[in-house]
Amino acid sequence: MKIHLIALATIASCALHAQAQQAVEVSHWWTSGGEAAALSVLKGNLEKQGVKWNDMPVAGGGGEAAMTAVRARVTSGNPPTAAQMMGFDIQDWGKQGVLADLTELAAKEGWDKSVPKALQNFSKYNGKWVSAPVNVHSTNWVWANKEVLTKSGVTSEPKTWDEFITAAEKVQKAGFIALAHGGQPWQEATVFDGVVLATGGVDYYRKAFIERDPKALNSATTEKVFHRMSQLRKLVDKDFSGRDWNVAAGMVISGKAGFQIMGDWAKGEFINAKQVPGKDFLCFRIPGTQGMVSFNSDQFAMFKVGADKSAAQIKLASAIMEPGFQSAFNVVKGSAPARTDVPDTAFDACGKKAIKDLAEANAKNTLVGSIAHGHAAPASIKNAFYDVITRHFNGQIDDKKAVVELTAAAKN
Ligand code: GAL
């Protein structure tokens, strides 16, 4: 009898030990207040399953620095379990043959039915699931401080581009910063997404920036896009250069500024500051882009790992796709769920609008991949676009030169 008890105790302790050993290492760039709050939901869910979370945060909005850090780790043959990644970057890693195959889990959990095609195009490589999508952000949003607008005599939501510029000029005249902006290439490009949509609509957006047709790029429409970027340049404060996106969001939250044009991760900062949509702040589509959505989905691409880590990796992928998590995470993050079968019950008015707009744009074919966030072109072209957009925003090249350089960048 005694031997049996000792054997049982040994087996139990090995099982516990094996369970305790389960851990995941995850690279991401979610270092702002709102982002960290959202990520803590996932960390908590995994820890409840006995999976330890080893954090690999790499600060720097838009993820450029994070991708560099992940590249170093993969090149040295020691990839993290998973990395936050977007769009064409996932395809590039898929091409390297370093991503794990999640197809069995996806089939068991019905991901093909619940995840929209627009996301699956990026989550799969050669027909295999290699990445778990956690959300759908969109970039063609304006965030506004309600009190600043009232004090500036802006009594209604601007519906056209010209009404938006007029409203912003009123805010500026009233002594506030009209447009809170962070002068970093990825932020200028994020603004550019919506200006392209507002100026040329989805057909021009697709032709010029997804098909990269030289005639569409080298056009009067693109020149008008840059003219509008110059209008916005006149609305930012003198200290915008180098400012982080969440600091710019803080300027609208605190009432220093009237507007911010930013993806809906900015909503996470308003929520984190306990602000309420409709009462403290407004969220609306960039005037002229109503009915359109420029999206980017944050995904966790899973790297090929040893047998000792794959059980924990599967638990991570499953936890990401779990409907309850998809609601709890996105309520805090400011994005819509990646799955279409998650109710909007827990979301606030801006979150409900994000989900509704996404479903409608998906149905009406007015859903396009964000240029700025890796869903329109591979990184080499995206970064070449960044360079032209930011040099134009900083007055180093004029509208016409910017058109010529952008057209050349598309051939990069
Ligand atoms: C985006 C990402 C968001 C947020 C933002 C600011 O690329 O999709 O989740 O992190 O960058 O860093």
GROMACS .gro file of C-alpha atoms and ligand atoms in nm:
model
  424
    1MET     CA    1   0.000   0.000   0.000
    2LYS     CA    2   0.282   0.235   0.106
    3ILE     CA    3   0.457   0.196  -0.234
    4HIS     CA    4   0.135   0.288  -0.417
    5LEU     CA    5   0.101   0.606  -0.210
    6ILE     CA    6   0.463   0.705  -0.283
    7ALA     CA    7   0.410   0.631  -0.653
    8LEU     CA    8   0.091   0.838  -0.657
    9ALA     CA    9   0.264   1.127  -0.480
   10THR     CA   10   0.551   1.114  -0.729
   11ILE     CA   11   0.317   1.115  -1.029
   12ALA     CA   12   0.118   1.403  -0.881
   13SER     CA   13   0.427   1.612  -0.813
   14CYS     CA   14   0.561   1.547  -1.165
   15ALA     CA   15   0.224   1.646  -1.311
   16LEU     CA   16   0.219   1.961  -1.099
   17HIS     CA   17   0.579   2.032  -1.189
   18ALA     CA   18   0.502   1.985  -1.560
   19GLN     CA   19   0.194   2.208  -1.521
   20ALA     CA   20   0.395   2.474  -1.336
   21GLN     CA   21   0.658   2.463  -1.612
   22GLN     CA   22   0.401   2.571  -1.874
   23ALA     CA   23   0.498   2.922  -1.982
   24VAL     CA   24   0.470   3.145  -2.286
   25GLU     CA   25   0.698   3.429  -2.392
   26VAL     CA   26   0.509   3.694  -2.590
   27SER     CA   27   0.653   3.994  -2.777
   28HIS     CA   28   0.429   4.302  -2.817
   29TRP     CA   29   0.433   4.682  -2.820
   30TRP     CA   30   0.137   4.745  -2.589
   31THR     CA   31   0.303   4.972  -2.334
   32SER     CA   32   0.050   5.257  -2.296
   33GLY     CA   33  -0.203   5.262  -2.010
   34GLY     CA   34  -0.496   5.144  -2.221
   35GLU     CA   35  -0.292   4.883  -2.406
   36ALA     CA   36  -0.144   4.736  -2.087
   37ALA     CA   37  -0.489   4.722  -1.926
   38ALA     CA   38  -0.622   4.523  -2.222
   39LEU     CA   39  -0.327   4.286  -2.229
   40SER     CA   40  -0.364   4.212  -1.858
   41VAL     CA   41  -0.693   4.038  -1.942
   42LEU     CA   42  -0.506   3.782  -2.154
   43LYS     CA   43  -0.224   3.741  -1.903
   44GLY     CA   44  -0.481   3.676  -1.629
   45ASN     CA   45  -0.673   3.419  -1.834
   46LEU     CA   46  -0.357   3.223  -1.908
   47GLU     CA   47  -0.234   3.233  -1.551
   48LYS     CA   48  -0.571   3.085  -1.444
   49GLN     CA   49  -0.486   2.790  -1.674
   50GLY     CA   50  -0.146   2.751  -1.505
   51VAL     CA   51   0.043   2.907  -1.794
   52LYS     CA   52   0.304   3.160  -1.684
   53TRP     CA   53   0.332   3.475  -1.900
   54ASN     CA   54   0.688   3.593  -1.971
   55ASP     CA   55   0.645   3.943  -2.106
   56MET     CA   56   0.857   4.076  -2.394
   57PRO     CA   57   0.734   4.438  -2.429
   58VAL     CA   58   0.909   4.654  -2.693
   59ALA     CA   59   0.782   5.015  -2.673
   60GLY     CA   60   0.724   5.212  -2.991
   61GLY     CA   61   0.378   5.260  -3.142
   62GLY     CA   62   0.299   5.091  -3.469
   63GLY     CA   63   0.539   4.808  -3.389
   64GLU     CA   64   0.852   4.888  -3.594
   65ALA     CA   65   1.089   4.845  -3.295
   66ALA     CA   66   0.906   4.529  -3.186
   67MET     CA   67   0.951   4.369  -3.530
   68THR     CA   68   1.324   4.446  -3.517
   69ALA     CA   69   1.353   4.280  -3.175
   70VAL     CA   70   1.161   3.972  -3.291
   71ARG     CA   71   1.377   3.946  -3.605
   72ALA     CA   72   1.689   3.933  -3.384
   73ARG     CA   73   1.542   3.658  -3.169
   74VAL     CA   74   1.430   3.445  -3.466
   75THR     CA   75   1.763   3.491  -3.644
   76SER     CA   76   1.942   3.364  -3.332
   77GLY     CA   77   1.719   3.055  -3.340
   78ASN     CA   78   1.541   3.149  -3.018
   79PRO     CA   79   1.198   3.287  -3.114
   80PRO     CA   80   0.942   3.390  -2.852
   81THR     CA   81   0.633   3.165  -2.828
   82ALA     CA   82   0.432   3.435  -3.005
   83ALA     CA   83   0.462   3.791  -3.128
   84GLN     CA   84   0.208   4.068  -3.183
   85MET     CA   85   0.215   4.117  -3.555
   86MET     CA   86   0.004   4.264  -3.834
   87GLY     CA   87  -0.100   4.201  -4.191
   88PHE     CA   88   0.177   4.158  -4.443
   89ASP     CA   89   0.439   4.107  -4.170
   90ILE     CA   90   0.267   3.776  -4.083
   91GLN     CA   91   0.290   3.673  -4.448
   92ASP     CA   92   0.660   3.763  -4.457
   93TRP     CA   93   0.728   3.545  -4.152
   94GLY     CA   94   0.513   3.268  -4.302
   95LYS     CA   95   0.738   3.277  -4.607
   96GLN     CA   96   1.040   3.223  -4.380
   97GLY     CA   97   0.884   2.893  -4.267
   98VAL     CA   98   0.926   2.981  -3.898
   99LEU     CA   99   0.559   2.993  -3.794
  100ALA     CA  100   0.374   2.711  -3.621
  101ASP     CA  101   0.072   2.536  -3.777
  102LEU     CA  102  -0.248   2.611  -3.581
  103THR     CA  103  -0.479   2.448  -3.835
  104GLU     CA  104  -0.583   2.157  -3.611
  105LEU     CA  105  -0.684   2.392  -3.327
  106ALA     CA  106  -0.859   2.625  -3.574
  107ALA     CA  107  -1.061   2.336  -3.716
  108LYS     CA  108  -1.154   2.213  -3.368
  109GLU     CA  109  -1.267   2.563  -3.262
  110GLY     CA  110  -1.430   2.671  -3.591
  111TRP     CA  111  -1.212   2.976  -3.660
  112ASP     CA  112  -1.292   2.958  -4.034
  113LYS     CA  113  -1.657   3.032  -3.960
  114SER     CA  114  -1.610   3.308  -3.702
  115VAL     CA  115  -1.315   3.507  -3.841
  116PRO     CA  116  -1.387   3.736  -4.141
  117LYS     CA  117  -1.213   3.658  -4.468
  118ALA     CA  118  -1.041   4.000  -4.461
  119LEU     CA  119  -0.851   3.881  -4.152
  120GLN     CA  120  -0.804   3.519  -4.261
  121ASN     CA  121  -0.615   3.649  -4.565
  122PHE     CA  122  -0.343   3.756  -4.321
  123SER     CA  123  -0.383   3.487  -4.048
  124LYS     CA  124  -0.310   3.200  -4.287
  125TYR     CA  125  -0.004   3.117  -4.494
  126ASN     CA  126  -0.038   2.856  -4.772
  127GLY     CA  127  -0.385   2.778  -4.637
  128LYS     CA  128  -0.256   2.699  -4.286
  129TRP     CA  129  -0.349   2.908  -3.978
  130VAL     CA  130  -0.025   3.054  -3.841
  131SER     CA  131  -0.163   3.339  -3.632
  132ALA     CA  132  -0.450   3.411  -3.390
  133PRO     CA  133  -0.629   3.746  -3.454
  134VAL     CA  134  -0.723   3.927  -3.134
  135ASN     CA  135  -0.906   4.234  -3.271
  136VAL     CA  136  -0.994   4.465  -3.556
  137HIS     CA  137  -0.881   4.824  -3.508
  138SER     CA  138  -0.963   5.097  -3.754
  139THR     CA  139  -0.776   5.417  -3.827
  140ASN     CA  140  -1.028   5.658  -3.984
  141TRP     CA  141  -1.147   5.803  -3.652
  142VAL     CA  142  -1.160   6.148  -3.495
  143TRP     CA  143  -1.153   6.176  -3.113
  144ALA     CA  144  -1.283   6.505  -2.969
  145ASN     CA  145  -1.307   6.670  -2.630
  146LYS     CA  146  -1.673   6.769  -2.596
  147GLU     CA  147  -1.617   7.063  -2.361
  148VAL     CA  148  -1.343   7.215  -2.579
  149LEU     CA  149  -1.574   7.200  -2.881
  150THR     CA  150  -1.859   7.363  -2.690
  151LYS     CA  151  -1.629   7.638  -2.560
  152SER     CA  152  -1.507   7.693  -2.918
  153GLY     CA  153  -1.859   7.729  -3.059
  154VAL     CA  154  -1.846   7.395  -3.242
  155THR     CA  155  -2.203   7.281  -3.183
  156SER     CA  156  -2.233   6.984  -3.418
  157GLU     CA  157  -2.020   6.698  -3.551
  158PRO     CA  158  -1.850   6.806  -3.877
  159LYS     CA  159  -1.978   6.590  -4.164
  160THR     CA  160  -1.751   6.700  -4.450
  161TRP     CA  161  -1.377   6.765  -4.477
  162ASP     CA  162  -1.429   7.141  -4.511
  163GLU     CA  163  -1.663   7.146  -4.208
  164PHE     CA  164  -1.391   6.962  -4.012
  165ILE     CA  165  -1.124   7.217  -4.105
  166THR     CA  166  -1.361   7.503  -4.017
  167ALA     CA  167  -1.439   7.344  -3.679
  168ALA     CA  168  -1.069   7.288  -3.606
  169GLU     CA  169  -0.988   7.649  -3.696
  170LYS     CA  170  -1.261   7.763  -3.452
  171VAL     CA  171  -1.096   7.554  -3.177
  172GLN     CA  172  -0.759   7.710  -3.262
  173LYS     CA  173  -0.906   8.063  -3.254
  174ALA     CA  174  -1.060   7.988  -2.914
  175GLY     CA  175  -0.707   7.935  -2.780
  176PHE     CA  176  -0.694   7.551  -2.773
  177ILE     CA  177  -0.467   7.322  -2.971
  178ALA     CA  178  -0.689   7.224  -3.263
  179LEU     CA  179  -0.526   6.890  -3.354
  180ALA     CA  180  -0.329   6.687  -3.098
  181HIS     CA  181  -0.068   6.499  -3.298
  182GLY     CA  182   0.251   6.301  -3.240
  183GLY     CA  183   0.515   6.375  -3.502
  184GLN     CA  184   0.629   6.022  -3.581
  185PRO     CA  185   0.615   5.866  -3.930
  186TRP     CA  186   0.369   5.592  -3.835
  187GLN     CA  187   0.133   5.853  -3.685
  188GLU     CA  188   0.147   6.078  -3.991
  189ALA     CA  189   0.076   5.767  -4.199
  190THR     CA  190  -0.217   5.676  -3.973
  191VAL     CA  191  -0.370   6.019  -4.040
  192PHE     CA  192  -0.291   5.969  -4.411
  193ASP     CA  193  -0.513   5.655  -4.424
  194GLY     CA  194  -0.825   5.861  -4.352
  195VAL     CA  195  -0.727   6.158  -4.568
  196VAL     CA  196  -0.687   5.923  -4.866
  197LEU     CA  197  -1.033   5.777  -4.802
  198ALA     CA  198  -1.192   6.120  -4.746
  199THR     CA  199  -1.039   6.255  -5.068
  200GLY     CA  200  -1.072   5.969  -5.315
  201GLY     CA  201  -1.299   5.708  -5.157
  202VAL     CA  202  -1.242   5.332  -5.143
  203ASP     CA  203  -1.197   5.282  -5.520
  204TYR     CA  204  -0.911   5.533  -5.536
  205TYR     CA  205  -0.769   5.396  -5.208
  206ARG     CA  206  -0.761   5.040  -5.348
  207LYS     CA  207  -0.629   5.136  -5.693
  208ALA     CA  208  -0.356   5.366  -5.560
  209PHE     CA  209  -0.244   5.199  -5.237
  210ILE     CA  210  -0.336   4.831  -5.262
  211GLU     CA  211  -0.295   4.771  -5.637
  212ARG     CA  212  -0.041   5.058  -5.645
  213ASP     CA  213  -0.144   5.158  -5.997
  214PRO     CA  214   0.101   5.434  -6.101
  215LYS     CA  215  -0.170   5.634  -6.280
  216ALA     CA  216  -0.390   5.636  -5.968
  217LEU     CA  217  -0.094   5.735  -5.750
  218ASN     CA  218   0.046   5.999  -5.984
  219SER     CA  219  -0.279   6.195  -5.996
  220ALA     CA  220  -0.454   6.518  -5.900
  221THR     CA  221  -0.636   6.320  -5.630
  222THR     CA  222  -0.308   6.229  -5.459
  223GLU     CA  223  -0.199   6.592  -5.484
  224LYS     CA  224  -0.525   6.693  -5.312
  225VAL     CA  225  -0.450   6.433  -5.037
  226PHE     CA  226  -0.118   6.604  -4.970
  227HIS     CA  227  -0.283   6.946  -4.981
  228ARG     CA  228  -0.518   6.827  -4.706
  229MET     CA  229  -0.225   6.690  -4.504
  230SER     CA  230  -0.078   7.043  -4.523
  231GLN     CA  231  -0.406   7.184  -4.392
  232LEU     CA  232  -0.374   6.953  -4.089
  233ARG     CA  233  -0.009   7.056  -4.042
  234LYS     CA  234  -0.132   7.412  -3.971
  235LEU     CA  235  -0.359   7.280  -3.692
  236VAL     CA  236  -0.098   7.107  -3.472
  237ASP     CA  237   0.101   7.271  -3.193
  238LYS     CA  238   0.469   7.365  -3.225
  239ASP     CA  239   0.586   7.078  -2.998
  240PHE     CA  240   0.426   6.792  -3.196
  241SER     CA  241   0.751   6.644  -3.322
  242GLY     CA  242   0.839   6.307  -3.163
  243ARG     CA  243   0.537   6.307  -2.930
  244ASP     CA  244   0.396   5.959  -2.850
  245TRP     CA  245   0.040   5.889  -2.969
  246ASN     CA  246  -0.092   5.829  -2.616
  247VAL     CA  247   0.050   6.164  -2.499
  248ALA     CA  248  -0.140   6.329  -2.787
  249ALA     CA  249  -0.454   6.142  -2.678
  250GLY     CA  250  -0.391   6.277  -2.326
  251MET     CA  251  -0.406   6.633  -2.463
  252VAL     CA  252  -0.763   6.573  -2.583
  253ILE     CA  253  -0.852   6.389  -2.259
  254SER     CA  254  -0.725   6.679  -2.045
  255GLY     CA  255  -0.890   6.949  -2.258
  256LYS     CA  256  -0.570   7.104  -2.395
  257ALA     CA  257  -0.670   7.003  -2.749
  258GLY     CA  258  -0.996   6.967  -2.938
  259PHE     CA  259  -0.930   6.681  -3.180
  260GLN     CA  260  -0.701   6.385  -3.246
  261ILE     CA  261  -0.705   6.176  -3.565
  262MET     CA  262  -0.592   5.828  -3.454
  263GLY     CA  263  -0.682   5.461  -3.465
  264ASP     CA  264  -0.932   5.343  -3.205
  265TRP     CA  265  -0.658   5.224  -2.970
  266ALA     CA  266  -0.686   5.591  -2.864
  267LYS     CA  267  -1.030   5.500  -2.719
  268GLY     CA  268  -0.844   5.271  -2.478
  269GLU     CA  269  -0.673   5.579  -2.332
  270PHE     CA  270  -1.006   5.761  -2.283
  271ILE     CA  271  -1.149   5.449  -2.113
  272ASN     CA  272  -0.836   5.416  -1.900
  273ALA     CA  273  -0.889   5.780  -1.794
  274LYS     CA  274  -1.246   5.682  -1.697
  275GLN     CA  275  -1.398   5.909  -1.963
  276VAL     CA  276  -1.743   5.836  -2.110
  277PRO     CA  277  -1.830   5.856  -2.481
  278GLY     CA  278  -2.095   6.120  -2.558
  279LYS     CA  279  -2.042   6.284  -2.217
  280ASP     CA  280  -1.667   6.362  -2.204
  281PHE     CA  281  -1.554   6.279  -2.557
  282LEU     CA  282  -1.690   6.214  -2.905
  283CYS     CA  283  -1.582   5.948  -3.155
  284PHE     CA  284  -1.671   5.991  -3.519
  285ARG     CA  285  -1.540   5.881  -3.858
  286ILE     CA  286  -1.306   6.123  -4.031
  287PRO     CA  287  -1.552   6.352  -4.219
  288GLY     CA  288  -1.582   6.224  -4.576
  289THR     CA  289  -1.508   5.861  -4.475
  290GLN     CA  290  -1.845   5.775  -4.323
  291GLY     CA  291  -1.945   5.422  -4.431
  292MET     CA  292  -1.582   5.327  -4.496
  293VAL     CA  293  -1.336   5.149  -4.263
  294SER     CA  294  -0.957   5.134  -4.291
  295PHE     CA  295  -0.868   4.842  -4.063
  296ASN     CA  296  -0.573   4.675  -3.900
  297SER     CA  297  -0.595   4.357  -3.700
  298ASP     CA  298  -0.355   4.281  -3.416
  299GLN     CA  299  -0.263   3.916  -3.437
  300PHE     CA  300  -0.039   3.689  -3.234
  301ALA     CA  301   0.172   3.499  -3.481
  302MET     CA  302   0.293   3.172  -3.328
  303PHE     CA  303   0.652   3.067  -3.389
  304LYS     CA  304   0.765   2.705  -3.429
  305VAL     CA  305   0.874   2.603  -3.077
  306GLY     CA  306   1.000   2.282  -2.915
  307ALA     CA  307   0.762   2.011  -2.792
  308ASP     CA  308   0.811   2.138  -2.436
  309LYS     CA  309   0.651   2.471  -2.529
  310SER     CA  310   0.385   2.373  -2.782
  311ALA     CA  311   0.116   2.276  -2.528
  312ALA     CA  312   0.136   2.621  -2.370
  313GLN     CA  313   0.139   2.780  -2.717
  314ILE     CA  314  -0.184   2.602  -2.809
  315LYS     CA  315  -0.340   2.722  -2.482
  316LEU     CA  316  -0.233   3.078  -2.573
  317ALA     CA  317  -0.386   3.057  -2.922
  318SER     CA  318  -0.708   2.911  -2.782
  319ALA     CA  319  -0.727   3.177  -2.507
  320ILE     CA  320  -0.693   3.452  -2.769
  321MET     CA  321  -0.980   3.316  -2.978
  322GLU     CA  322  -1.212   3.241  -2.683
  323PRO     CA  323  -1.529   3.453  -2.735
  324GLY     CA  324  -1.546   3.575  -2.373
  325PHE     CA  325  -1.188   3.698  -2.393
  326GLN     CA  326  -1.254   3.858  -2.732
  327SER     CA  327  -1.525   4.067  -2.566
  328ALA     CA  328  -1.341   4.152  -2.241
  329PHE     CA  329  -1.015   4.243  -2.419
  330ASN     CA  330  -1.165   4.458  -2.696
  331VAL     CA  331  -1.396   4.649  -2.457
  332VAL     CA  332  -1.077   4.783  -2.295
  333LYS     CA  333  -0.856   4.802  -2.609
  334GLY     CA  334  -1.095   5.019  -2.814
  335SER     CA  335  -1.109   4.772  -3.103
  336ALA     CA  336  -1.380   4.541  -3.235
  337PRO     CA  337  -1.349   4.164  -3.177
  338ALA     CA  338  -1.176   3.960  -3.448
  339ARG     CA  339  -1.463   3.708  -3.428
  340THR     CA  340  -1.799   3.805  -3.578
  341ASP     CA  341  -1.995   3.594  -3.323
  342VAL     CA  342  -1.915   3.814  -3.020
  343PRO     CA  343  -2.213   4.029  -2.902
  344ASP     CA  344  -2.158   4.405  -2.857
  345THR     CA  345  -2.345   4.399  -2.522
  346ALA     CA  346  -2.041   4.489  -2.308
  347PHE     CA  347  -1.916   4.763  -2.544
  348ASP     CA  348  -1.972   5.138  -2.499
  349ALA     CA  349  -2.123   5.360  -2.772
  350CYS     CA  350  -1.792   5.400  -2.960
  351GLY     CA  351  -1.724   5.025  -2.938
  352LYS     CA  352  -2.073   4.944  -3.063
  353LYS     CA  353  -2.016   5.183  -3.355
  354ALA     CA  354  -1.680   5.022  -3.432
  355ILE     CA  355  -1.846   4.677  -3.450
  356LYS     CA  356  -2.143   4.803  -3.654
  357ASP     CA  357  -1.928   5.003  -3.899
  358LEU     CA  358  -1.698   4.701  -3.949
  359ALA     CA  359  -1.986   4.462  -4.024
  360GLU     CA  360  -2.145   4.713  -4.267
  361ALA     CA  361  -1.817   4.791  -4.444
  362ASN     CA  362  -1.745   4.417  -4.472
  363ALA     CA  363  -2.090   4.365  -4.630
  364LYS     CA  364  -2.068   4.670  -4.860
  365ASN     CA  365  -1.708   4.604  -4.969
  366THR     CA  366  -1.596   4.940  -4.825
  367LEU     CA  367  -1.348   4.773  -4.586
  368VAL     CA  368  -0.984   4.838  -4.678
  369GLY     CA  369  -0.653   4.745  -4.514
  370SER     CA  370  -0.470   5.027  -4.335
  371ILE     CA  371  -0.173   5.164  -4.532
  372ALA     CA  372  -0.006   5.281  -4.211
  373HIS     CA  373  -0.048   4.953  -4.020
  374GLY     CA  374   0.072   4.695  -4.264
  375HIS     CA  375  -0.255   4.587  -4.424
  376ALA     CA  376  -0.216   4.748  -4.767
  377ALA     CA  377   0.142   4.671  -4.874
  378PRO     CA  378   0.450   4.480  -4.753
  379ALA     CA  379   0.676   4.651  -4.498
  380SER     CA  380   0.934   4.770  -4.752
  381ILE     CA  381   0.670   4.972  -4.942
  382LYS     CA  382   0.486   5.076  -4.624
  383ASN     CA  383   0.810   5.219  -4.482
  384ALA     CA  384   0.889   5.395  -4.809
  385PHE     CA  385   0.543   5.556  -4.793
  386TYR     CA  386   0.608   5.656  -4.431
  387ASP     CA  387   0.921   5.840  -4.542
  388VAL     CA  388   0.745   6.048  -4.809
  389ILE     CA  389   0.440   6.126  -4.593
  390THR     CA  390   0.644   6.242  -4.294
  391ARG     CA  391   0.888   6.452  -4.500
  392HIS     CA  392   0.589   6.622  -4.663
  393PHE     CA  393   0.420   6.678  -4.326
  394ASN     CA  394   0.742   6.836  -4.200
  395GLY     CA  395   0.755   7.071  -4.498
  396GLN     CA  396   1.067   6.916  -4.659
  397ILE     CA  397   0.884   6.846  -4.989
  398ASP     CA  398   0.580   7.018  -5.142
  399ASP     CA  399   0.256   6.854  -5.258
  400LYS     CA  400   0.373   6.796  -5.618
  401LYS     CA  401   0.712   6.650  -5.514
  402ALA     CA  402   0.536   6.427  -5.264
  403VAL     CA  403   0.315   6.283  -5.540
  404VAL     CA  404   0.621   6.201  -5.752
  405GLU     CA  405   0.809   6.046  -5.458
  406LEU     CA  406   0.508   5.844  -5.339
  407THR     CA  407   0.464   5.700  -5.689
  408ALA     CA  408   0.831   5.604  -5.694
  409ALA     CA  409   0.807   5.457  -5.342
  410ALA     CA  410   0.530   5.221  -5.458
  411LYS     CA  411   0.779   5.051  -5.689
  412ASN     CA  412   1.018   4.998  -5.395
  413GAL     C1  413  -0.109   4.967  -3.386
  413GAL     C2  414  -0.170   4.849  -3.309
  413GAL     C3  415  -0.250   4.898  -3.189
  413GAL     C4  416  -0.168   4.996  -3.106
  413GAL     C5  417  -0.109   5.105  -3.197
  413GAL     C6  418  -0.026   5.206  -3.121
  413GAL     O1  419  -0.029   4.918  -3.488
  413GAL     O2  420  -0.256   4.778  -3.396
  413GAL     O3  421  -0.288   4.785  -3.111
  413GAL     O4  422  -0.066   4.927  -3.044
  413GAL     O5  423  -0.030   5.045  -3.297
  413GAL     O6  424   0.093   5.154  -3.080
   0.00000   0.00000   0.00000
